[in-house]
Amino acid sequence: MAKVETSTSRPYHIIIFGASGFTGQFVVEEVARTSSEGPKGTLKWAVAGRSRPKLEKVLEQAAAALSKPELRTEVDIIVADVGEPDSLAAMCKQGVIVLNCVGPYRFWGEPVVKACVENGAHHIDICGEPQFLESMQLNYNSQADEKGVYVVGSCGFDSIPADMGVIFTRDQFKGKLTAVESFLTASSGPEGGSIHDGTWQSAIYGFADSGKLRSLRRKFGYKPLPVVGSKIKRRSALFYSDEVQQYAVPFMGADPSVVKRSQRFLLEEHQEDPVQYGAYAGVGGVGNIIKMLFAGMMFMFFVKFNWGRNLLIKFPEFFSFGFFTKQGPTRKQMEGASFQFAFYGEGYTEDPSQGRPNAKIRTLVQGPEAGYVATPITMVQSAMTILNEPNALPKKGGVYTPGAAFAKTTLINRLNKHGIQFSVI
C-alpha cells in the first residue's frame, strides 16, 4: 500500500468521532486492522467522543479482540461533544479526516459537518437518512468547495454497495448502460441476527418527516434527469422476483436517492448519460411477508403520532418482531451473516435511440454482515481512498455522494481486497 500522505501537518490522518457508540467500536477495530497495512507508523489516528472512560474501554476491547495490546497506549483520545462547538472545532483542527459515527444524523450530524468544513477537515459519515444528506449538500456545498474539503455522506452499507455497484456495472458494460435494477438479499447464520436500534430510530424520524424532504428537494430546483433509451418499469409494492427467487419489495433506504444524486453529478461534471435505477430487497417466503405486512401497518400507524413514535422507540424488538434490538447483534451472529446485491443492467451496444435495449449485464456485490462488518470496511476504505488518491477525487471540494467522490478512484479494488467482492456474472 502506498504511504499515506497528509495534506497538512495535522497530528492525525483519521479521527473516529463517536468511537464508543455501537457502530463506532467496530470502526475502531477496522482502523486498527488497516493501520498496519502500510509501513510502520503510516497511519496516525485517534478516537473521539464525550466520555474518556468509555473511549478507554473501547480501545481496551479492540486491543483484546485484535491481540494488539499497544492500542491501549498508542492511540490518543480526544474529548469532544456535539453540544460544545469549541470542542468540535478543536477536534477537527487535529485531523485530516473525521469519521463521524454519531447518529441519528438528523439530530447530531450538522454540528460535526459544520466544524469539519470550517476547520478544514474532510468528513465521512455512514448516514442512511436522505433528508440529512441532501440538506448538507444544500447548506455546505459551496463552503466546502471554498475550503477544499470533501464531505462524503452515506459511506456505509447505505450506500456504497448500491452506488459503487451501479458505477461498476456501467464500467463493465460493453456499450451504453441505460438502466439497472438491484436486488438485495441478506442471510443470517445459525445464531440468527438483528440490527441495532439506532437504524430503527433513523427510520422512525425519516418517515415522520417525509414531507420536509419533498420541500427540501424543491429548493435545489433540479430538472428531471434525462431518460436515455427505454424507460425503466417500476415494479409493484410486493412481487415475486425471479431474479432472487423470493418475494421482494422496493428498497426503503437511502440507496435510490444517493444513486440518483451520483448520476446527476456524473452528467453535470463529466457529461456521462445517467443510468436509471430501481432498488429492491428480497423478503423471503409467505411467512415473512405476513410478519412484514403486520409490522409495516403498525409502524405506519404509530409513526404519525408523537406518542406512537415514543412507543416505537421504547420497544423496538416488539414492533419489529425482534429484527431491531437495543443490544444489536452478537459477534457470533455477525460472523454468520452476509449480504448480496445482484445488479441486472440493460443497455445498447449501438445507438440508444434504436428501439428496445439489445444487451444485458449481471453483476454482484457481496460481503460479510452488512451493518457492523461491511459498514466499517466501506467507511475506512473511503477514508484511505481520500488519503491516498487526492488526484483522483473531484477537482473541487464539496458535499458528495460516494459515487460522485470515488467514481474515478480505485475504491472498488480496495473493497475487493477487504472482503467486499464486486464481480461480473
Short mmCIF file of C-alpha atoms in Angstrom, two decimals:
data_model
loop_
_atom_site.label_atom_id
_atom_site.label_comp_id
_atom_site.label_asym_id
_atom_site.label_seq_id
_atom_site.Cartn_x
_atom_site.Cartn_y
_atom_site.Cartn_z
CA MET A 1 0.00 0.00 0.00
CA ALA A 2 1.22 3.49 -0.79
CA LYS A 3 2.43 5.56 2.10
CA VAL A 4 -0.40 7.73 3.37
CA GLU A 5 0.11 11.39 2.57
CA THR A 6 -1.17 14.11 4.84
CA SER A 7 -2.01 17.34 3.12
CA THR A 8 -1.07 19.27 6.26
CA SER A 9 0.98 18.95 9.38
CA ARG A 10 -2.02 17.77 11.36
CA PRO A 11 -1.23 15.20 14.05
CA TYR A 12 -3.80 12.61 12.85
CA HIS A 13 -4.78 11.24 9.47
CA ILE A 14 -8.05 9.88 10.87
CA ILE A 15 -10.17 10.77 13.92
CA ILE A 16 -13.09 8.45 14.72
CA PHE A 17 -15.80 10.57 16.33
CA GLY A 18 -18.41 8.60 18.27
CA ALA A 19 -15.90 5.78 18.70
CA SER A 20 -17.66 4.40 21.78
CA GLY A 21 -21.05 4.03 20.05
CA PHE A 22 -22.33 0.66 18.84
CA THR A 23 -21.05 1.08 15.27
CA GLY A 24 -18.10 3.26 16.32
CA GLN A 25 -16.45 0.43 18.25
CA PHE A 26 -16.31 -1.71 15.09
CA VAL A 27 -14.94 1.22 13.07
CA VAL A 28 -12.16 1.49 15.69
CA GLU A 29 -11.26 -2.18 15.14
CA GLU A 30 -11.28 -1.76 11.36
CA VAL A 31 -8.98 1.29 11.51
CA ALA A 32 -6.67 -0.66 13.84
CA ARG A 33 -6.57 -3.53 11.30
CA THR A 34 -5.99 -1.17 8.39
CA SER A 35 -3.32 0.94 10.08
CA SER A 36 -0.89 -1.97 9.85
CA GLU A 37 -1.24 -2.22 6.06
CA GLY A 38 1.44 0.31 5.34
CA PRO A 39 4.99 0.77 6.59
CA LYS A 40 5.18 1.08 10.38
CA GLY A 41 3.63 4.29 11.59
CA THR A 42 1.99 5.31 8.32
CA LEU A 43 -1.48 5.86 9.72
CA LYS A 44 -1.81 8.17 12.69
CA TRP A 45 -5.24 8.07 14.26
CA ALA A 46 -7.22 8.98 17.36
CA VAL A 47 -10.62 8.23 18.89
CA ALA A 48 -13.02 10.95 19.99
CA GLY A 49 -16.28 11.26 21.90
CA ARG A 50 -17.91 12.65 25.02
CA SER A 51 -16.61 10.22 27.62
CA ARG A 52 -12.93 9.46 28.16
CA PRO A 53 -13.65 6.33 30.27
CA LYS A 54 -15.90 4.90 27.52
CA LEU A 55 -13.26 5.61 24.87
CA GLU A 56 -10.59 3.93 27.03
CA LYS A 57 -12.87 0.89 27.32
CA VAL A 58 -13.35 0.73 23.53
CA LEU A 59 -9.58 0.77 22.99
CA GLU A 60 -9.23 -1.99 25.60
CA GLN A 61 -11.87 -4.09 23.83
CA ALA A 62 -10.20 -3.53 20.44
CA ALA A 63 -6.80 -4.40 21.93
CA ALA A 64 -8.24 -7.69 23.25
CA ALA A 65 -10.23 -8.54 20.09
CA LEU A 66 -7.26 -7.96 17.77
CA SER A 67 -4.48 -9.10 20.16
CA LYS A 68 -2.88 -5.67 19.87
CA PRO A 69 -2.13 -4.54 23.43
CA GLU A 70 -0.35 -1.43 22.09
CA LEU A 71 -3.73 0.13 21.15
CA ARG A 72 -4.30 0.99 24.80
CA THR A 73 -1.29 3.28 24.93
CA GLU A 74 -0.56 4.29 21.33
CA VAL A 75 -3.98 5.62 20.24
CA ASP A 76 -4.78 9.10 21.51
CA ILE A 77 -8.14 10.11 22.96
CA ILE A 78 -9.87 13.42 22.18
CA VAL A 79 -12.83 14.52 24.30
CA ALA A 80 -15.40 16.29 22.10
CA ASP A 81 -19.15 16.79 22.40
CA VAL A 82 -21.72 17.60 19.71
CA GLY A 83 -23.25 20.14 22.12
CA GLU A 84 -19.95 22.03 22.53
CA PRO A 85 -18.88 23.66 19.23
CA ASP A 86 -15.47 24.69 20.60
CA SER A 87 -14.61 21.08 21.41
CA LEU A 88 -15.65 20.01 17.88
CA ALA A 89 -13.54 22.78 16.33
CA ALA A 90 -10.52 21.74 18.42
CA MET A 91 -11.01 18.12 17.32
CA CYS A 92 -11.39 18.95 13.62
CA LYS A 93 -8.22 21.08 13.58
CA GLN A 94 -6.21 17.98 14.54
CA GLY A 95 -7.35 15.55 11.82
CA VAL A 96 -7.15 15.26 8.05
CA ILE A 97 -10.40 13.21 8.04
CA VAL A 98 -13.14 12.83 10.65
CA LEU A 99 -15.09 9.57 10.51
CA ASN A 100 -18.41 10.59 12.04
CA CYS A 101 -20.25 7.69 13.68
CA VAL A 102 -22.71 9.76 15.78
CA GLY A 103 -26.33 9.19 14.69
CA PRO A 104 -29.21 9.68 14.16
CA TYR A 105 -27.53 12.28 11.99
CA ARG A 106 -30.65 14.45 11.75
CA PHE A 107 -30.09 15.33 15.43
CA TRP A 108 -26.31 15.17 15.85
CA GLY A 109 -24.80 15.37 12.36
CA GLU A 110 -24.82 19.00 11.28
CA PRO A 111 -22.58 20.46 14.05
CA VAL A 112 -19.88 17.96 13.06
CA VAL A 113 -20.15 18.76 9.32
CA LYS A 114 -20.05 22.49 10.13
CA ALA A 115 -16.95 22.10 12.36
CA CYS A 116 -15.18 19.99 9.72
CA VAL A 117 -15.87 22.46 6.91
CA GLU A 118 -14.88 25.50 8.99
CA ASN A 119 -11.67 23.87 10.24
CA GLY A 120 -10.52 22.20 7.04
CA ALA A 121 -11.10 18.50 7.87
CA HIS A 122 -12.70 16.09 5.39
CA HIS A 123 -15.88 14.44 6.73
CA ILE A 124 -17.14 10.91 6.12
CA ASP A 125 -20.36 9.51 7.58
CA ILE A 126 -22.41 6.32 7.31
CA CYS A 127 -25.78 8.06 7.20
CA GLY A 128 -28.81 6.45 5.58
CA GLU A 129 -31.08 9.48 6.02
CA PRO A 130 -31.75 11.28 2.70
CA GLN A 131 -33.07 14.39 4.45
CA PHE A 132 -29.78 14.91 6.31
CA LEU A 133 -27.59 14.01 3.34
CA GLU A 134 -29.37 16.35 0.95
CA SER A 135 -29.68 19.25 3.40
CA MET A 136 -25.90 19.07 4.00
CA GLN A 137 -25.40 19.38 0.24
CA LEU A 138 -27.75 22.37 0.09
CA ASN A 139 -26.22 24.14 3.10
CA TYR A 140 -22.48 23.34 2.93
CA ASN A 141 -21.52 22.52 -0.66
CA SER A 142 -20.21 25.97 -1.63
CA GLN A 143 -18.43 26.49 1.71
CA ALA A 144 -16.78 23.05 1.46
CA ASP A 145 -15.70 23.91 -2.09
CA GLU A 146 -14.10 27.18 -0.89
CA LYS A 147 -12.20 25.32 1.84
CA GLY A 148 -11.17 22.39 -0.38
CA VAL A 149 -12.94 20.00 1.99
CA TYR A 150 -14.67 16.76 0.90
CA VAL A 151 -17.85 15.91 2.80
CA VAL A 152 -18.83 12.42 1.64
CA GLY A 153 -22.08 11.04 3.05
CA SER A 154 -23.53 7.50 3.17
CA CYS A 155 -20.17 5.68 3.07
CA GLY A 156 -21.55 2.63 4.89
CA PHE A 157 -23.85 -0.15 3.82
CA ASP A 158 -26.10 2.71 2.83
CA SER A 159 -24.93 3.31 0.16
CA ILE A 160 -21.51 2.15 -1.07
CA PRO A 161 -22.60 -1.29 -2.38
CA ALA A 162 -25.51 0.23 -4.34
CA ASP A 163 -23.83 3.42 -5.55
CA MET A 164 -20.45 1.93 -6.45
CA GLY A 165 -22.27 -1.19 -7.71
CA VAL A 166 -24.10 0.86 -10.34
CA ILE A 167 -20.83 2.54 -11.36
CA PHE A 168 -19.06 -0.84 -11.52
CA THR A 169 -21.89 -2.26 -13.66
CA ARG A 170 -21.68 0.72 -16.02
CA ASP A 171 -17.89 0.44 -16.30
CA GLN A 172 -18.07 -3.30 -17.07
CA PHE A 173 -20.84 -2.96 -19.68
CA LYS A 174 -19.72 -3.11 -23.30
CA GLY A 175 -21.78 -0.32 -24.82
CA LYS A 176 -24.11 2.22 -23.17
CA LEU A 177 -25.77 1.09 -19.95
CA THR A 178 -29.16 2.81 -19.55
CA ALA A 179 -30.93 1.08 -16.65
CA VAL A 180 -30.10 -1.06 -13.61
CA GLU A 181 -32.22 -2.85 -11.04
CA SER A 182 -30.63 -4.09 -7.84
CA PHE A 183 -31.91 -6.86 -5.56
CA LEU A 184 -30.58 -7.01 -2.02
CA THR A 185 -30.71 -10.25 -0.05
CA ALA A 186 -29.23 -10.78 3.40
CA SER A 187 -28.71 -14.07 5.19
CA SER A 188 -28.05 -14.83 8.83
CA GLY A 189 -26.19 -17.81 10.21
CA PRO A 190 -27.35 -20.47 12.71
CA GLU A 191 -27.33 -17.88 15.51
CA GLY A 192 -29.87 -15.64 13.76
CA GLY A 193 -29.34 -11.91 13.55
CA SER A 194 -30.58 -8.45 14.46
CA ILE A 195 -29.85 -4.78 13.84
CA HIS A 196 -29.03 -2.18 16.50
CA ASP A 197 -31.99 0.12 17.15
CA GLY A 198 -30.09 3.26 16.06
CA THR A 199 -31.09 2.35 12.48
CA TRP A 200 -34.71 1.85 13.62
CA GLN A 201 -34.74 5.35 15.15
CA SER A 202 -33.44 6.88 11.92
CA ALA A 203 -36.30 5.17 10.03
CA ILE A 204 -38.92 6.40 12.52
CA TYR A 205 -37.85 10.03 12.23
CA GLY A 206 -37.36 9.74 8.48
CA PHE A 207 -40.93 8.56 7.84
CA ALA A 208 -42.36 11.10 10.29
CA ASP A 209 -40.57 13.89 8.39
CA SER A 210 -41.09 12.78 4.78
CA GLY A 211 -42.98 15.99 3.91
CA LYS A 212 -39.91 18.08 4.79
CA LEU A 213 -37.75 16.02 2.42
CA ARG A 214 -40.05 16.88 -0.50
CA SER A 215 -39.88 20.61 0.21
CA LEU A 216 -36.08 20.41 0.67
CA ARG A 217 -35.72 18.84 -2.79
CA ARG A 218 -37.71 21.65 -4.39
CA LYS A 219 -35.05 24.12 -3.18
CA PHE A 220 -32.43 22.57 -5.47
CA GLY A 221 -34.57 23.48 -8.50
CA TYR A 222 -33.37 20.42 -10.41
CA LYS A 223 -34.83 19.48 -13.77
CA PRO A 224 -35.70 15.77 -14.09
CA LEU A 225 -32.74 13.67 -15.28
CA PRO A 226 -32.90 12.81 -18.98
CA VAL A 227 -34.02 9.27 -19.78
CA VAL A 228 -31.70 7.52 -22.22
CA GLY A 229 -33.14 4.50 -24.05
CA SER A 230 -36.42 2.94 -22.94
CA LYS A 231 -37.86 3.96 -19.57
CA ILE A 232 -37.33 1.56 -16.65
CA LYS A 233 -40.57 -0.05 -15.42
CA ARG A 234 -41.45 0.44 -11.76
CA ARG A 235 -42.36 -2.80 -10.00
CA SER A 236 -45.31 -3.18 -7.63
CA ALA A 237 -45.11 -2.82 -3.82
CA LEU A 238 -44.81 -6.60 -3.40
CA PHE A 239 -43.91 -9.10 -6.13
CA TYR A 240 -42.28 -12.47 -6.66
CA SER A 241 -38.80 -11.85 -8.04
CA ASP A 242 -37.43 -14.42 -10.48
CA GLU A 243 -34.06 -12.70 -10.05
CA VAL A 244 -33.67 -13.71 -6.40
CA GLN A 245 -36.29 -16.50 -6.28
CA GLN A 246 -38.24 -14.91 -3.42
CA TYR A 247 -40.76 -12.18 -2.73
CA ALA A 248 -39.36 -8.66 -2.97
CA VAL A 249 -40.34 -5.09 -2.12
CA PRO A 250 -38.97 -1.68 -3.15
CA PHE A 251 -35.90 -0.91 -1.03
CA MET A 252 -36.85 1.68 1.61
CA GLY A 253 -33.36 3.03 2.40
CA ALA A 254 -31.27 5.88 1.03
CA ASP A 255 -29.84 3.96 -1.95
CA PRO A 256 -32.21 5.21 -4.71
CA SER A 257 -31.73 8.87 -3.73
CA VAL A 258 -27.95 8.50 -3.36
CA VAL A 259 -27.56 6.77 -6.75
CA LYS A 260 -29.69 9.45 -8.42
CA ARG A 261 -27.52 12.22 -6.93
CA SER A 262 -24.38 10.45 -8.20
CA GLN A 263 -25.83 10.08 -11.67
CA ARG A 264 -26.74 13.78 -11.70
CA PHE A 265 -23.18 14.71 -10.73
CA LEU A 266 -21.65 12.47 -13.42
CA LEU A 267 -23.95 14.04 -16.01
CA GLU A 268 -23.18 17.64 -14.95
CA GLU A 269 -19.42 17.23 -14.36
CA HIS A 270 -18.41 14.56 -16.88
CA GLN A 271 -21.27 14.66 -19.42
CA GLU A 272 -21.93 10.97 -18.78
CA ASP A 273 -25.51 9.93 -19.57
CA PRO A 274 -27.36 8.99 -16.36
CA VAL A 275 -28.30 5.39 -15.62
CA GLN A 276 -31.89 4.82 -14.45
CA TYR A 277 -32.08 2.86 -11.21
CA GLY A 278 -34.62 0.74 -9.33
CA ALA A 279 -33.77 -0.78 -5.93
CA TYR A 280 -35.49 -3.81 -4.39
CA ALA A 281 -34.96 -6.06 -1.40
CA GLY A 282 -35.80 -9.75 -1.09
CA VAL A 283 -38.03 -10.55 1.90
CA GLY A 284 -38.22 -14.35 1.64
CA GLY A 285 -41.35 -16.50 1.70
CA VAL A 286 -45.02 -16.08 2.65
CA GLY A 287 -44.39 -16.30 6.43
CA ASN A 288 -42.03 -13.34 6.28
CA ILE A 289 -44.50 -11.35 4.18
CA ILE A 290 -47.27 -11.77 6.77
CA LYS A 291 -44.91 -10.58 9.53
CA MET A 292 -43.69 -7.70 7.41
CA LEU A 293 -47.19 -6.51 6.45
CA PHE A 294 -48.30 -6.64 10.07
CA ALA A 295 -45.19 -4.82 11.34
CA GLY A 296 -45.43 -2.33 8.46
CA MET A 297 -49.07 -1.45 9.19
CA MET A 298 -48.31 -0.95 12.90
CA PHE A 299 -45.24 1.14 12.05
CA MET A 300 -47.11 3.37 9.57
CA PHE A 301 -49.90 3.97 12.07
CA PHE A 302 -47.74 4.67 15.15
CA VAL A 303 -45.15 6.80 13.34
CA LYS A 304 -47.80 9.50 12.65
CA PHE A 305 -48.21 10.41 16.32
CA ASN A 306 -45.80 11.65 18.95
CA TRP A 307 -46.93 9.04 21.50
CA GLY A 308 -46.72 6.38 18.77
CA ARG A 309 -43.13 7.30 17.92
CA ASN A 310 -42.22 7.15 21.61
CA LEU A 311 -43.64 3.60 21.81
CA LEU A 312 -41.79 2.53 18.65
CA ILE A 313 -38.53 3.89 20.10
CA LYS A 314 -39.10 2.31 23.52
CA PHE A 315 -39.99 -1.19 22.25
CA PRO A 316 -38.07 -1.80 19.00
CA GLU A 317 -38.00 -5.58 19.46
CA PHE A 318 -41.75 -5.88 19.91
CA PHE A 319 -42.68 -3.72 16.91
CA SER A 320 -40.08 -5.22 14.56
CA PHE A 321 -40.55 -8.89 15.55
CA GLY A 322 -37.06 -8.96 17.06
CA PHE A 323 -35.38 -7.58 13.95
CA PHE A 324 -34.20 -4.39 15.71
CA THR A 325 -32.85 -4.64 19.27
CA LYS A 326 -31.29 -2.27 21.79
CA GLN A 327 -28.32 -4.65 22.17
CA GLY A 328 -27.66 -5.16 18.46
CA PRO A 329 -26.25 -8.42 17.10
CA THR A 330 -23.68 -10.51 18.95
CA ARG A 331 -20.26 -11.15 17.40
CA LYS A 332 -21.31 -14.75 16.75
CA GLN A 333 -24.37 -13.52 14.83
CA MET A 334 -22.20 -11.14 12.81
CA GLU A 335 -19.79 -13.93 11.87
CA GLY A 336 -22.64 -15.97 10.38
CA ALA A 337 -24.29 -13.15 8.41
CA SER A 338 -23.70 -11.91 4.87
CA PHE A 339 -25.29 -9.79 2.14
CA GLN A 340 -25.60 -9.93 -1.61
CA PHE A 341 -26.58 -7.23 -4.10
CA ALA A 342 -27.47 -8.58 -7.55
CA PHE A 343 -27.48 -5.94 -10.31
CA TYR A 344 -29.40 -6.51 -13.53
CA GLY A 345 -28.43 -3.95 -16.15
CA GLU A 346 -29.56 -3.36 -19.71
CA GLY A 347 -28.47 -1.07 -22.48
CA TYR A 348 -27.34 -0.75 -26.06
CA THR A 349 -24.29 -1.93 -27.92
CA GLU A 350 -25.07 0.71 -30.58
CA ASP A 351 -27.19 3.88 -30.64
CA PRO A 352 -29.76 4.05 -27.76
CA SER A 353 -32.36 5.73 -30.00
CA GLN A 354 -32.87 2.38 -31.75
CA GLY A 355 -35.85 0.77 -30.02
CA ARG A 356 -35.51 -1.64 -27.12
CA PRO A 357 -32.26 -2.37 -25.26
CA ASN A 358 -30.30 -5.12 -27.01
CA ALA A 359 -27.75 -6.11 -24.35
CA LYS A 360 -27.80 -7.17 -20.70
CA ILE A 361 -25.29 -7.50 -17.87
CA ARG A 362 -25.46 -9.05 -14.43
CA THR A 363 -23.07 -8.10 -11.64
CA LEU A 364 -22.79 -8.95 -7.98
CA VAL A 365 -21.59 -7.14 -4.87
CA GLN A 366 -21.34 -9.46 -1.90
CA GLY A 367 -19.78 -9.30 1.50
CA PRO A 368 -19.94 -10.03 5.22
CA GLU A 369 -22.59 -8.89 7.72
CA ALA A 370 -23.85 -5.54 6.44
CA GLY A 371 -24.23 -3.25 9.44
CA TYR A 372 -21.16 -3.73 11.62
CA VAL A 373 -18.64 -5.67 9.50
CA ALA A 374 -19.18 -4.35 5.94
CA THR A 375 -20.01 -0.78 7.02
CA PRO A 376 -16.73 -0.22 8.91
CA ILE A 377 -14.82 -1.67 5.92
CA THR A 378 -16.53 0.64 3.40
CA MET A 379 -16.15 3.67 5.69
CA VAL A 380 -12.45 3.09 6.38
CA GLN A 381 -11.60 2.29 2.75
CA SER A 382 -13.37 5.51 1.71
CA ALA A 383 -11.06 7.38 4.09
CA MET A 384 -8.00 5.53 2.75
CA THR A 385 -9.04 6.50 -0.78
CA ILE A 386 -9.22 10.20 0.13
CA LEU A 387 -5.82 10.00 1.88
CA ASN A 388 -4.04 8.08 -0.86
CA GLU A 389 -5.67 9.27 -4.09
CA PRO A 390 -6.22 13.04 -3.84
CA ASN A 391 -5.69 13.48 -7.58
CA ALA A 392 -8.48 11.02 -8.48
CA LEU A 393 -11.12 12.87 -6.43
CA PRO A 394 -13.35 15.59 -7.94
CA LYS A 395 -11.34 18.75 -8.70
CA LYS A 396 -13.27 20.84 -6.19
CA GLY A 397 -14.17 20.27 -2.58
CA GLY A 398 -17.86 19.94 -1.79
CA VAL A 399 -20.60 17.70 -0.41
CA TYR A 400 -20.62 14.46 -2.40
CA THR A 401 -22.16 11.02 -2.68
CA PRO A 402 -19.73 8.06 -2.76
CA GLY A 403 -20.31 7.59 -6.49
CA ALA A 404 -19.56 11.25 -7.20
CA ALA A 405 -16.45 11.32 -4.98
CA PHE A 406 -14.97 7.93 -5.84
CA ALA A 407 -16.04 7.14 -9.45
CA LYS A 408 -12.51 7.77 -10.77
CA THR A 409 -10.61 6.17 -7.84
CA THR A 410 -9.58 2.60 -7.01
CA LEU A 411 -12.11 2.28 -4.15
CA ILE A 412 -13.69 -0.82 -5.73
CA ASN A 413 -10.27 -2.56 -5.91
CA ARG A 414 -9.65 -1.65 -2.27
CA LEU A 415 -13.01 -3.14 -1.24
CA ASN A 416 -12.29 -6.31 -3.23
CA LYS A 417 -9.11 -6.76 -1.16
CA HIS A 418 -11.06 -6.30 2.08
CA GLY A 419 -13.79 -8.89 1.59
CA ILE A 420 -16.44 -6.91 -0.30
CA GLN A 421 -16.41 -8.51 -3.73
CA PHE A 422 -17.51 -6.81 -6.97
CA SER A 423 -17.86 -9.28 -9.85
CA VAL A 424 -19.48 -9.79 -13.27
CA ILE A 425 -21.59 -12.93 -13.60
#
